[in-house]
Amino acid sequence: MDGTMMDFPLTLTPILERAGKLFPDVEIVTRLPDKSLHRYSYGEFHRRTHLLAAGLEDAGLKRGERVATIMWNSYAHLEAYFAVPCAGGVLHTLNFRLHENDIAYIANHAEDRFLIVDDVLLPIYERIKDKVKFERVFVVSFTGAANPDGLENYEEFLAGGRTDYAFPELDENEACAMCYTSGTTGRPKGVAYSHRAMVLHTFCAGLADTIGLTQRDVLMPVVPMFHANAWGLAHAAVMMGSKLILPGPHLDAESLLGLCDSEQVTLAAGVPTIWMGILQALEADSARWTLHPELRTVVGGSAVPEGMMRGFDRHGITTIHAWGMTETTPLGSVSRLKRGMENLSEDERYQARIKQGLPVPFVEVRVINDEGEAPWDGESMGELQVRGPWIAASYFNSEQGQDKWSEDGWFGTGDVVTIDKEGYIKITDRTKDLIKSGGEWISSVDLENALMGHDSVREAAVIAVPHEKWTERPLAVVVPMEGTEPSAEELGKYLGRDFAKWWLPDAYEFVDDIPRTSTGKFLKTALREKFAAHMWRD
Ligand code: ADP
């Protein structure tokens, strides 16, 4: 027997319409390139989003056609986040930190028809413009400089939009957005998110036991809106009606702490690199800022070092550790303590909190290794496979990468994990970063986290370097804290307290900084290249 409920499609349109009706006075604040603050409300956002959608439809945007953005986090990007999909188009956020050839490849592969670009990012457009085929380009003018020839002004385009525009009825399975994975091997691959997936993902982000966003929150997504849907937080803010703070291009610790202070941010989200800088600034002089007593942070994208989590706790800021991928929209797991775990010792609680956490509702997980499905015993390692309503089932128009899906339809994440009996996932490595020494696996992530707990270590990346006898051995690349000079001997001794001898790095290289990917993670391929010819002493 069927239920007697209405067949009501899960699309982004009701989220936008409700925000316009219920929260017209809630503010959206953007830090502009000149550092001044732009303020308007959800009411204004709602009105302008309709104008943009109307303009795009009049410009000929048809169902399923892609509109690209090259934009920082701003009110205009938020308008595109809703106007494009609610008008029936697909928002394609381009990661402009990639190499220009990759950006052009991605825009062409997705067949992007229109582009919206921040004026301060026009130099990136200039570098790709001869390789791409955007039909029309709309420039958001923050600096007031004149538009280059042939490009149109975003505000003028909006001003021409019809005010009687109504959104079309959409099917929940139509795509609403696209992102490409940066992929260190092969060509970037596209993921097309459906309205249904995005809506369910947005609900999930609001749950008290995941990110727990509410209408009373002041949310600052530092994670770029061009990367993995800003972890779903921009959508969640509009669904909940939270005050939204968008930091524009200013991602330094001073600027971010300034916003936390002036806007009384209660929830901020970003990768560990960002939070490392913020922690250092707080440690240097926390009295400079008056932060909201309930400020908490969602940190993900790469593992949260324990020392960082402890450091923020000392300043009364709780770190919520989350895991996800472009292919998982991205929210996959969140580390929150279960009932009863508050009675564990402090060390045990940190051990649980720095894990990647419990799979969120509707994301099913399993661990697969050579022996098949591994038990949840906290020790058996294997690849994490996932499935669920917001997990990609394939890449967009691509032959490549389809081997990531198992025959029975699970997505292989490439992350090597253990899951404990409580269900907490712990990433020990990415498949491509594991170190194989004498037939045994060494986890680079565990060594890195331990090293970053040392007082004289600012950052550490551990990589596999070829070794004649052992196949591979670990080499640690370390950025010392300012004013310190840690020695290899001292660090080896420090690690020796917690790790078997054969796990300890055979060598330490001290550097000024560690190269990063476009999304702020350690670029281990570059390190492996740099130290490929490393000669071992034995
Ligand atoms: P890319 O693959 O280009 O880095 P993604 O953002 O899709 O882009 O990265 C997903 C990967 O990032 C995951 O497969 C995992 O290896 C890593 N990752 C994400 N969150 C965490 C986390 N909390 N801890 C450790 N690794 C993480």
Coordinates of C-alpha atoms and ligand atoms in Angstrom, one line a residue:
M1 CA 0.0 0.0 0.0
D2 CA 1.3 3.5 -0.9
G3 CA 1.4 6.3 1.6
T4 CA -1.2 9.0 1.2
M5 CA 1.2 11.9 1.1
M6 CA 1.6 14.5 -1.6
D7 CA 4.2 14.0 -4.2
F8 CA 6.2 17.2 -3.5
P9 CA 9.6 17.5 -5.3
L10 CA 12.7 18.2 -3.1
T11 CA 14.1 21.3 -4.9
L12 CA 16.0 24.4 -3.7
T13 CA 13.1 26.7 -4.7
P14 CA 11.0 26.3 -1.5
I15 CA 14.1 26.9 0.6
L16 CA 14.7 30.3 -1.2
E17 CA 11.1 31.3 -1.1
R18 CA 10.7 30.5 2.6
A19 CA 13.8 32.5 3.5
G20 CA 12.4 35.5 1.6
K21 CA 9.1 35.3 3.5
L22 CA 10.2 34.4 7.0
F23 CA 13.6 36.0 7.4
P24 CA 13.5 39.2 5.3
D25 CA 15.4 41.2 7.9
V26 CA 18.2 38.7 8.7
E27 CA 21.5 40.1 7.5
I28 CA 24.0 38.8 4.9
V29 CA 27.4 40.5 5.4
T30 CA 30.2 40.4 2.8
R31 CA 33.7 41.5 3.2
L32 CA 34.5 43.3 0.0
P33 CA 37.9 43.4 -1.7
D34 CA 38.6 46.9 -0.3
K35 CA 37.9 45.4 3.1
S36 CA 34.7 47.4 3.7
L37 CA 31.6 45.5 4.7
H38 CA 28.6 45.1 2.4
R39 CA 25.3 44.4 4.2
Y40 CA 21.9 43.5 3.0
S41 CA 19.1 41.2 4.1
Y42 CA 17.5 38.0 3.0
G43 CA 14.6 40.1 1.7
E44 CA 17.0 41.9 -0.7
F45 CA 18.8 38.7 -1.5
H46 CA 15.4 37.1 -2.4
R47 CA 14.5 40.0 -4.6
R48 CA 17.8 40.1 -6.5
T49 CA 17.9 36.3 -6.9
H50 CA 14.6 36.5 -8.8
L51 CA 16.0 39.3 -11.0
L52 CA 19.1 37.2 -11.8
A53 CA 16.9 34.2 -12.6
A54 CA 14.7 36.3 -14.8
G55 CA 17.7 37.8 -16.6
L56 CA 19.2 34.4 -17.2
E57 CA 16.0 33.0 -18.6
D58 CA 15.6 36.0 -20.9
A59 CA 19.2 35.5 -22.0
G60 CA 18.1 32.1 -23.2
L61 CA 19.2 29.8 -20.4
K62 CA 17.5 26.5 -20.9
R63 CA 16.9 23.6 -18.5
G64 CA 20.0 21.9 -17.5
E65 CA 22.4 24.4 -19.0
R66 CA 25.5 25.4 -17.1
V67 CA 26.3 28.8 -15.6
A68 CA 29.9 29.0 -14.3
T69 CA 31.2 31.3 -11.6
I70 CA 34.7 32.5 -10.8
M71 CA 33.9 34.1 -7.5
W72 CA 34.9 34.5 -3.9
N73 CA 32.4 34.0 -1.1
S74 CA 30.0 37.0 -1.4
Y75 CA 26.4 38.0 -1.6
A76 CA 26.6 37.9 -5.4
H77 CA 27.9 34.3 -5.3
L78 CA 25.0 33.4 -3.0
E79 CA 22.5 34.9 -5.5
A80 CA 24.0 32.7 -8.2
Y81 CA 23.9 29.7 -5.8
F82 CA 20.1 30.0 -5.9
A83 CA 19.1 31.9 -9.0
V84 CA 20.8 29.5 -11.4
P85 CA 19.4 26.2 -10.1
C86 CA 15.9 27.6 -9.3
A87 CA 15.7 28.9 -12.8
G88 CA 16.4 25.3 -14.0
G89 CA 20.1 25.8 -14.8
V90 CA 23.1 24.2 -13.2
L91 CA 25.5 26.3 -11.2
H92 CA 29.1 25.3 -12.0
T93 CA 31.5 26.8 -9.5
L94 CA 35.0 26.9 -11.0
N95 CA 37.9 26.4 -8.6
F96 CA 40.0 29.3 -9.8
R97 CA 43.1 28.2 -7.8
L98 CA 43.7 25.5 -10.3
H99 CA 46.1 25.9 -13.2
E100 CA 44.5 27.9 -16.1
N101 CA 44.7 24.9 -18.4
D102 CA 42.6 22.9 -15.9
I103 CA 40.1 25.7 -15.4
A104 CA 39.7 25.9 -19.2
Y105 CA 39.4 22.1 -19.5
I106 CA 36.8 22.0 -16.8
A107 CA 34.7 24.8 -18.2
N108 CA 34.8 23.2 -21.7
H109 CA 34.1 19.7 -20.5
A110 CA 31.0 21.0 -18.6
E111 CA 30.0 23.1 -21.6
D112 CA 29.5 26.2 -19.5
R113 CA 27.3 28.7 -21.4
F114 CA 27.5 31.8 -19.2
L115 CA 30.0 33.0 -16.7
I116 CA 29.7 35.3 -13.6
V117 CA 33.0 36.6 -12.4
D118 CA 34.2 39.0 -9.7
D119 CA 36.1 42.0 -11.1
V120 CA 39.1 41.2 -8.9
L121 CA 39.3 37.8 -10.5
L122 CA 39.3 39.1 -14.1
P123 CA 43.0 38.4 -14.5
I124 CA 42.1 34.7 -14.2
Y125 CA 39.4 35.1 -16.8
E126 CA 41.9 36.9 -19.1
R127 CA 44.2 33.9 -18.9
I128 CA 41.5 31.4 -19.9
K129 CA 39.4 33.4 -22.3
D130 CA 41.0 32.3 -25.5
K131 CA 40.6 28.7 -24.5
V132 CA 36.9 28.8 -23.5
K133 CA 33.6 29.6 -25.2
F134 CA 31.4 31.5 -22.7
E135 CA 28.5 33.1 -24.6
R136 CA 28.1 36.0 -22.2
V137 CA 30.2 37.1 -19.2
F138 CA 28.8 39.1 -16.3
V139 CA 31.2 41.0 -14.1
V140 CA 30.4 41.8 -10.5
S141 CA 32.0 45.2 -10.0
F142 CA 33.4 45.6 -6.5
T143 CA 36.1 48.1 -7.4
G144 CA 34.1 50.3 -9.8
A145 CA 36.6 49.9 -12.6
A146 CA 35.3 49.9 -16.1
N147 CA 34.4 46.6 -17.7
P148 CA 36.7 45.2 -20.3
D149 CA 35.2 45.3 -23.8
G150 CA 32.6 42.6 -24.6
L151 CA 31.9 41.8 -20.9
E152 CA 28.6 42.9 -19.2
N153 CA 28.0 44.5 -15.8
Y154 CA 26.2 42.2 -13.4
E155 CA 24.3 45.0 -11.7
E156 CA 23.0 46.3 -15.0
F157 CA 22.0 42.8 -16.0
L158 CA 20.1 42.4 -12.8
A159 CA 18.4 45.8 -13.2
G160 CA 17.0 44.6 -16.5
G161 CA 15.4 41.5 -14.9
R162 CA 11.6 41.2 -14.9
T163 CA 9.9 41.7 -11.5
D164 CA 7.0 39.3 -12.3
Y165 CA 9.3 36.3 -12.8
A166 CA 8.1 33.0 -11.3
F167 CA 10.4 30.0 -11.0
P168 CA 9.6 27.0 -13.1
E169 CA 8.5 23.7 -11.6
L170 CA 11.4 21.4 -11.5
D171 CA 11.9 17.7 -11.1
E172 CA 14.0 16.8 -8.0
N173 CA 16.3 14.6 -10.0
E174 CA 17.4 17.5 -12.2
A175 CA 21.0 18.7 -11.6
C176 CA 21.3 21.9 -9.6
A177 CA 25.1 22.3 -9.3
M178 CA 28.4 20.9 -10.5
C179 CA 31.9 20.6 -9.0
Y180 CA 35.0 19.0 -10.5
T181 CA 37.4 17.1 -8.3
S182 CA 40.9 18.4 -8.5
G183 CA 42.2 14.9 -8.9
T184 CA 46.0 14.5 -8.6
T185 CA 45.9 11.8 -11.3
G186 CA 44.1 12.0 -14.7
R187 CA 41.8 14.7 -15.8
P188 CA 39.5 16.5 -13.3
K189 CA 36.2 14.8 -13.1
G190 CA 32.8 16.4 -12.7
V191 CA 30.1 15.6 -10.2
A192 CA 26.5 16.8 -10.9
Y193 CA 24.4 17.2 -7.8
S194 CA 20.7 16.8 -8.1
H195 CA 18.2 19.1 -6.3
R196 CA 17.1 16.1 -4.3
A197 CA 20.6 15.3 -3.1
M198 CA 21.3 18.9 -2.2
V199 CA 18.0 19.3 -0.3
L200 CA 18.6 16.1 1.8
H201 CA 22.2 17.1 2.4
T202 CA 21.0 20.5 3.6
F203 CA 18.6 18.9 6.1
C204 CA 21.5 16.7 7.3
A205 CA 23.8 19.6 7.9
G206 CA 21.3 21.2 10.2
L207 CA 21.0 18.2 12.5
A208 CA 22.1 18.9 16.1
D209 CA 24.4 15.9 16.0
T210 CA 26.1 16.9 12.8
I211 CA 26.8 20.6 12.2
G212 CA 23.8 21.8 14.2
L213 CA 23.1 25.1 12.3
T214 CA 20.1 27.1 13.6
Q215 CA 18.3 30.3 12.8
R216 CA 20.0 31.9 15.8
D217 CA 23.5 31.2 14.5
V218 CA 25.8 33.6 12.8
L219 CA 27.5 31.5 10.3
M220 CA 30.8 32.3 8.5
P221 CA 31.8 29.7 5.8
V222 CA 35.5 30.3 5.2
V223 CA 35.5 27.2 3.0
P224 CA 35.3 28.6 -0.5
M225 CA 31.9 28.5 -2.2
F226 CA 33.8 27.2 -5.3
H227 CA 34.8 24.0 -3.4
A228 CA 32.4 21.2 -2.7
N229 CA 29.3 23.4 -2.3
A230 CA 31.0 25.2 0.6
W231 CA 30.3 22.0 2.5
G232 CA 26.5 22.7 2.0
L233 CA 26.7 25.6 4.5
A234 CA 25.4 28.3 2.1
H235 CA 22.3 26.2 1.4
A236 CA 21.9 25.4 5.1
A237 CA 22.1 29.1 6.0
V238 CA 19.3 29.9 3.7
M239 CA 17.2 27.0 4.8
M240 CA 17.6 27.9 8.5
G241 CA 17.6 31.7 8.0
S242 CA 20.9 32.1 9.8
K243 CA 22.8 35.4 9.7
L244 CA 25.6 34.8 7.1
I245 CA 29.1 36.3 7.0
L246 CA 31.0 35.9 3.7
P247 CA 34.6 36.8 4.0
G248 CA 35.3 37.6 0.3
P249 CA 39.0 37.4 -0.6
H250 CA 40.3 38.1 2.9
L251 CA 41.2 34.8 4.4
D252 CA 44.0 35.8 6.7
A253 CA 43.7 35.2 10.5
E254 CA 43.4 39.0 11.3
S255 CA 40.5 39.6 8.9
L256 CA 38.6 36.4 9.9
L257 CA 39.0 37.1 13.7
G258 CA 38.0 40.7 13.0
L259 CA 34.7 39.4 11.5
C260 CA 34.2 36.9 14.3
D261 CA 34.5 39.8 16.7
S262 CA 32.4 42.5 14.9
E263 CA 29.6 40.2 13.7
Q264 CA 29.7 37.9 16.8
V265 CA 30.1 34.7 14.7
T266 CA 28.8 31.5 16.4
L267 CA 29.8 29.0 13.8
A268 CA 32.7 29.1 11.3
A269 CA 33.9 26.5 8.9
G270 CA 37.2 25.8 7.0
V271 CA 40.2 23.6 6.4
P272 CA 42.8 23.1 9.2
T273 CA 45.3 25.4 7.5
I274 CA 43.0 28.4 8.1
W275 CA 42.5 27.4 11.7
M276 CA 46.2 26.9 12.4
G277 CA 46.7 30.5 11.5
I278 CA 43.8 31.7 13.7
L279 CA 45.0 29.6 16.6
Q280 CA 48.5 31.2 16.3
A281 CA 47.0 34.7 16.3
L282 CA 44.9 33.8 19.4
E283 CA 47.9 32.3 21.2
A284 CA 49.9 35.5 20.5
D285 CA 47.3 37.9 21.9
S286 CA 43.7 36.6 22.4
A287 CA 42.7 39.8 24.3
R288 CA 42.5 41.7 21.0
W289 CA 39.2 40.1 20.0
T290 CA 35.9 39.6 21.9
L291 CA 34.6 36.4 20.5
H292 CA 31.1 35.0 21.0
P293 CA 31.1 32.6 24.0
E294 CA 29.5 29.9 21.9
L295 CA 31.8 30.2 18.9
R296 CA 32.5 26.8 17.4
T297 CA 34.2 25.7 14.3
V298 CA 33.6 23.0 11.7
V299 CA 37.0 21.8 10.5
G300 CA 37.5 19.3 7.6
G301 CA 39.0 18.7 4.3
S302 CA 42.1 17.2 6.0
A303 CA 42.7 15.7 9.4
V304 CA 42.5 18.0 12.4
P305 CA 45.7 17.7 14.5
E306 CA 45.0 16.9 18.1
G307 CA 47.2 19.8 19.2
M308 CA 45.0 22.2 17.3
M309 CA 41.8 20.9 18.8
R310 CA 43.3 21.1 22.3
G311 CA 44.5 24.7 21.5
F312 CA 41.1 25.9 20.5
D313 CA 39.5 24.3 23.6
R314 CA 41.9 26.4 25.7
H315 CA 40.3 29.4 24.1
G316 CA 36.8 28.1 24.7
I317 CA 36.2 27.3 21.0
T318 CA 34.9 23.8 20.2
T319 CA 36.2 22.1 17.1
I320 CA 33.7 19.9 15.2
H321 CA 35.7 17.5 13.0
A322 CA 34.0 16.5 9.7
W323 CA 34.9 14.4 6.7
G324 CA 33.7 14.5 3.2
M325 CA 34.6 14.6 -0.5
T326 CA 33.4 16.4 -3.7
E327 CA 31.8 13.1 -4.6
T328 CA 29.8 13.1 -1.3
T329 CA 28.3 16.7 -1.6
P330 CA 30.5 16.6 0.8
L331 CA 29.2 15.7 4.3
G332 CA 30.0 12.1 5.1
S333 CA 30.9 11.8 8.8
V334 CA 31.1 14.1 11.8
S335 CA 32.9 13.4 15.1
R336 CA 30.6 14.0 18.0
L337 CA 30.9 12.1 21.3
K338 CA 28.2 9.5 22.0
R339 CA 26.3 9.5 25.3
G340 CA 28.5 8.1 28.0
M341 CA 31.7 9.1 26.3
E342 CA 31.9 12.2 28.4
N343 CA 33.0 9.9 31.2
L344 CA 36.1 8.8 29.3
S345 CA 39.5 10.3 30.3
E346 CA 40.5 13.6 28.6
D347 CA 43.0 11.8 26.4
E348 CA 40.4 9.2 25.3
R349 CA 37.9 11.9 24.4
Y350 CA 40.5 13.6 22.2
Q351 CA 41.3 10.3 20.6
A352 CA 37.6 10.0 19.7
R353 CA 37.1 13.6 18.6
I354 CA 40.1 13.6 16.2
K355 CA 38.7 10.6 14.4
Q356 CA 36.6 11.5 11.3
G357 CA 33.6 10.4 13.2
L358 CA 30.3 8.7 12.8
P359 CA 28.7 8.4 9.4
V360 CA 25.8 10.9 9.2
P361 CA 22.3 9.6 8.7
F362 CA 21.8 8.1 5.2
V363 CA 25.5 7.7 4.5
E364 CA 26.3 4.0 4.7
V365 CA 29.9 2.9 5.1
R366 CA 32.0 -0.2 4.9
V367 CA 35.7 -1.1 4.9
I368 CA 37.0 -3.3 2.1
N369 CA 40.4 -4.9 2.0
D370 CA 42.0 -8.0 0.3
E371 CA 40.1 -10.3 2.6
G372 CA 36.7 -8.7 1.8
E373 CA 34.7 -6.6 4.2
A374 CA 36.7 -5.8 7.3
P375 CA 35.2 -5.9 10.8
W376 CA 34.5 -2.8 12.8
D377 CA 37.2 -3.5 15.4
G378 CA 39.2 -0.2 15.2
E379 CA 42.2 -2.2 13.8
S380 CA 41.4 -3.8 10.5
M381 CA 42.3 -1.3 7.7
G382 CA 40.9 -1.1 4.3
E383 CA 39.3 1.3 1.8
L384 CA 36.3 3.3 3.0
Q385 CA 33.3 2.7 0.7
V386 CA 30.1 4.7 1.0
R387 CA 26.7 4.9 -0.5
G388 CA 23.7 7.1 0.1
P389 CA 21.3 9.7 -1.5
W390 CA 24.0 12.4 -1.8
I391 CA 26.8 10.2 -2.9
A392 CA 27.7 10.4 -6.6
A393 CA 26.8 7.4 -8.7
S394 CA 29.1 8.3 -11.6
Y395 CA 31.2 11.1 -13.0
F396 CA 29.7 13.5 -15.5
N397 CA 30.4 12.4 -19.1
S398 CA 33.5 10.5 -18.3
E399 CA 35.0 7.1 -19.1
Q400 CA 37.7 7.7 -16.6
G401 CA 37.3 7.0 -12.9
Q402 CA 34.3 4.7 -13.2
D403 CA 36.4 2.0 -11.5
K404 CA 35.8 3.8 -8.3
W405 CA 32.4 2.2 -8.0
S406 CA 32.2 -1.4 -6.9
E407 CA 30.1 -3.9 -8.8
D408 CA 27.4 -3.7 -6.1
G409 CA 27.2 0.1 -6.4
W410 CA 29.3 1.5 -3.5
F411 CA 31.7 4.4 -4.1
G412 CA 35.4 3.8 -3.2
T413 CA 36.7 6.9 -1.5
G414 CA 40.4 6.1 -1.8
D415 CA 40.7 6.8 1.9
V416 CA 42.2 4.0 4.0
V417 CA 40.4 3.7 7.3
T418 CA 39.6 1.7 10.4
I419 CA 36.1 1.8 12.0
D420 CA 35.8 1.0 15.7
K421 CA 33.0 -0.9 17.3
E422 CA 31.2 2.3 18.1
G423 CA 31.2 3.2 14.4
Y424 CA 33.8 5.9 14.5
I425 CA 35.8 6.1 11.2
K426 CA 39.5 6.9 11.4
I427 CA 41.4 7.8 8.3
T428 CA 44.9 6.4 8.4
D429 CA 45.8 7.5 4.9
R430 CA 44.8 8.0 1.3
T431 CA 45.5 4.9 -0.7
K432 CA 48.1 6.8 -2.7
D433 CA 49.8 8.2 0.4
L434 CA 50.3 5.0 2.4
I435 CA 53.9 4.0 3.0
K436 CA 54.8 0.3 2.3
S437 CA 57.8 -0.7 4.2
G438 CA 59.0 -4.3 4.1
G439 CA 55.5 -5.5 3.2
E440 CA 53.9 -3.6 6.1
W441 CA 51.8 -0.4 5.9
I442 CA 52.8 2.7 7.8
S443 CA 50.3 5.5 8.2
S444 CA 51.7 8.9 7.2
V445 CA 48.7 10.6 8.8
D446 CA 49.3 9.2 12.2
L447 CA 53.0 10.3 12.1
E448 CA 52.1 13.8 10.9
N449 CA 49.5 14.3 13.6
A450 CA 51.9 13.2 16.2
L451 CA 54.7 15.4 14.9
M452 CA 52.4 18.4 14.8
G453 CA 51.8 17.9 18.5
H454 CA 55.5 18.7 19.2
D455 CA 56.0 22.3 20.5
S456 CA 58.6 23.1 17.9
V457 CA 56.7 21.8 14.9
R458 CA 54.3 24.1 13.0
E459 CA 53.6 21.7 10.1
A460 CA 54.7 18.2 9.1
A461 CA 54.0 16.0 6.1
V462 CA 55.3 12.5 6.0
I463 CA 55.9 10.9 2.6
A464 CA 57.0 7.5 1.2
V465 CA 60.5 7.6 -0.4
P466 CA 61.7 4.6 -2.5
H467 CA 64.2 2.4 -0.6
E468 CA 66.2 -0.5 -2.1
K469 CA 65.7 -2.9 0.8
W470 CA 62.4 -1.9 2.3
T471 CA 60.6 -0.8 -0.9
E472 CA 59.6 2.5 0.8
R473 CA 60.5 4.3 4.0
P474 CA 58.9 7.4 5.6
L475 CA 60.5 10.8 5.3
A476 CA 59.2 13.7 7.4
V477 CA 59.1 17.2 6.0
V478 CA 58.9 19.6 8.9
V479 CA 58.2 23.3 9.1
P480 CA 59.6 24.4 12.5
M481 CA 57.7 26.9 14.8
E482 CA 59.2 30.4 14.5
G483 CA 62.3 30.8 16.6
T484 CA 62.8 27.1 17.2
E485 CA 65.3 24.6 15.7
P486 CA 64.1 21.1 16.3
S487 CA 66.6 18.3 15.5
A488 CA 65.9 15.0 13.8
E489 CA 67.1 13.3 16.9
E490 CA 64.8 15.1 19.2
L491 CA 61.8 14.5 16.9
G492 CA 62.7 10.8 16.5
K493 CA 62.8 10.4 20.3
Y494 CA 59.5 12.2 20.6
L495 CA 57.8 9.9 18.1
G496 CA 59.5 6.8 19.6
R497 CA 57.3 7.2 22.7
D498 CA 54.2 6.3 20.7
F499 CA 55.3 4.4 17.6
A500 CA 57.1 1.1 16.8
K501 CA 60.7 1.7 15.8
W502 CA 60.1 0.6 12.2
W503 CA 57.4 3.3 11.8
L504 CA 59.8 6.1 12.7
P505 CA 60.9 8.4 9.8
D506 CA 64.4 7.6 8.6
A507 CA 65.0 11.2 7.8
Y508 CA 63.7 14.7 8.5
E509 CA 63.9 17.6 6.1
F510 CA 63.4 21.1 7.5
V511 CA 61.7 23.5 5.1
D512 CA 60.0 27.0 5.3
D513 CA 56.7 25.8 3.9
I514 CA 54.9 22.8 2.5
P515 CA 53.4 23.1 -0.9
R516 CA 49.6 22.9 -1.0
T517 CA 46.8 21.9 -3.3
S518 CA 44.3 24.4 -4.6
T519 CA 42.1 23.5 -1.6
G520 CA 44.8 23.9 1.1
K521 CA 45.9 20.3 1.6
F522 CA 49.5 19.2 1.6
L523 CA 50.6 18.6 -2.0
K524 CA 52.4 15.3 -1.3
T525 CA 53.0 14.6 -5.0
A526 CA 55.2 17.7 -5.1
L527 CA 57.1 16.6 -2.0
R528 CA 57.5 13.1 -3.4
E529 CA 59.0 14.5 -6.6
K530 CA 61.3 16.9 -4.6
F531 CA 62.6 14.1 -2.4
A532 CA 62.4 11.2 -4.8
A533 CA 66.2 11.1 -5.1
H534 CA 66.7 11.1 -1.3
M535 CA 69.6 8.8 -0.5
W536 CA 69.3 6.7 2.6
R537 CA 72.2 6.3 4.9
D538 CA 72.2 2.5 5.5
Ligands
ADP1 P1 40.5 16.6 -3.4 O1 40.3 15.1 -3.7 O2 40.8 17.4 -4.6 O3 41.4 16.8 -2.2 P2 38.1 16.7 -1.9 O4 37.7 17.9 -1.2 O5 37.0 16.0 -2.6 O6 39.1 17.2 -3.0 O7 38.9 15.8 -0.9 C1 38.4 14.7 -0.3 C2 39.5 14.0 0.5 O8 40.0 14.9 1.5 C3 39.0 12.8 1.2 O9 39.0 11.7 0.4 C4 40.0 12.7 2.3 O10 41.2 12.0 1.9 C5 40.4 14.1 2.6 N1 39.6 14.6 3.8 C6 38.5 15.3 3.8 N2 38.1 15.5 5.1 C7 39.0 15.0 5.9 C8 39.2 14.8 7.3 N3 38.4 15.4 8.1 N4 40.3 14.2 7.7 C9 41.2 13.6 6.9 N5 41.1 13.7 5.5 C10 40.0 14.3 5.0

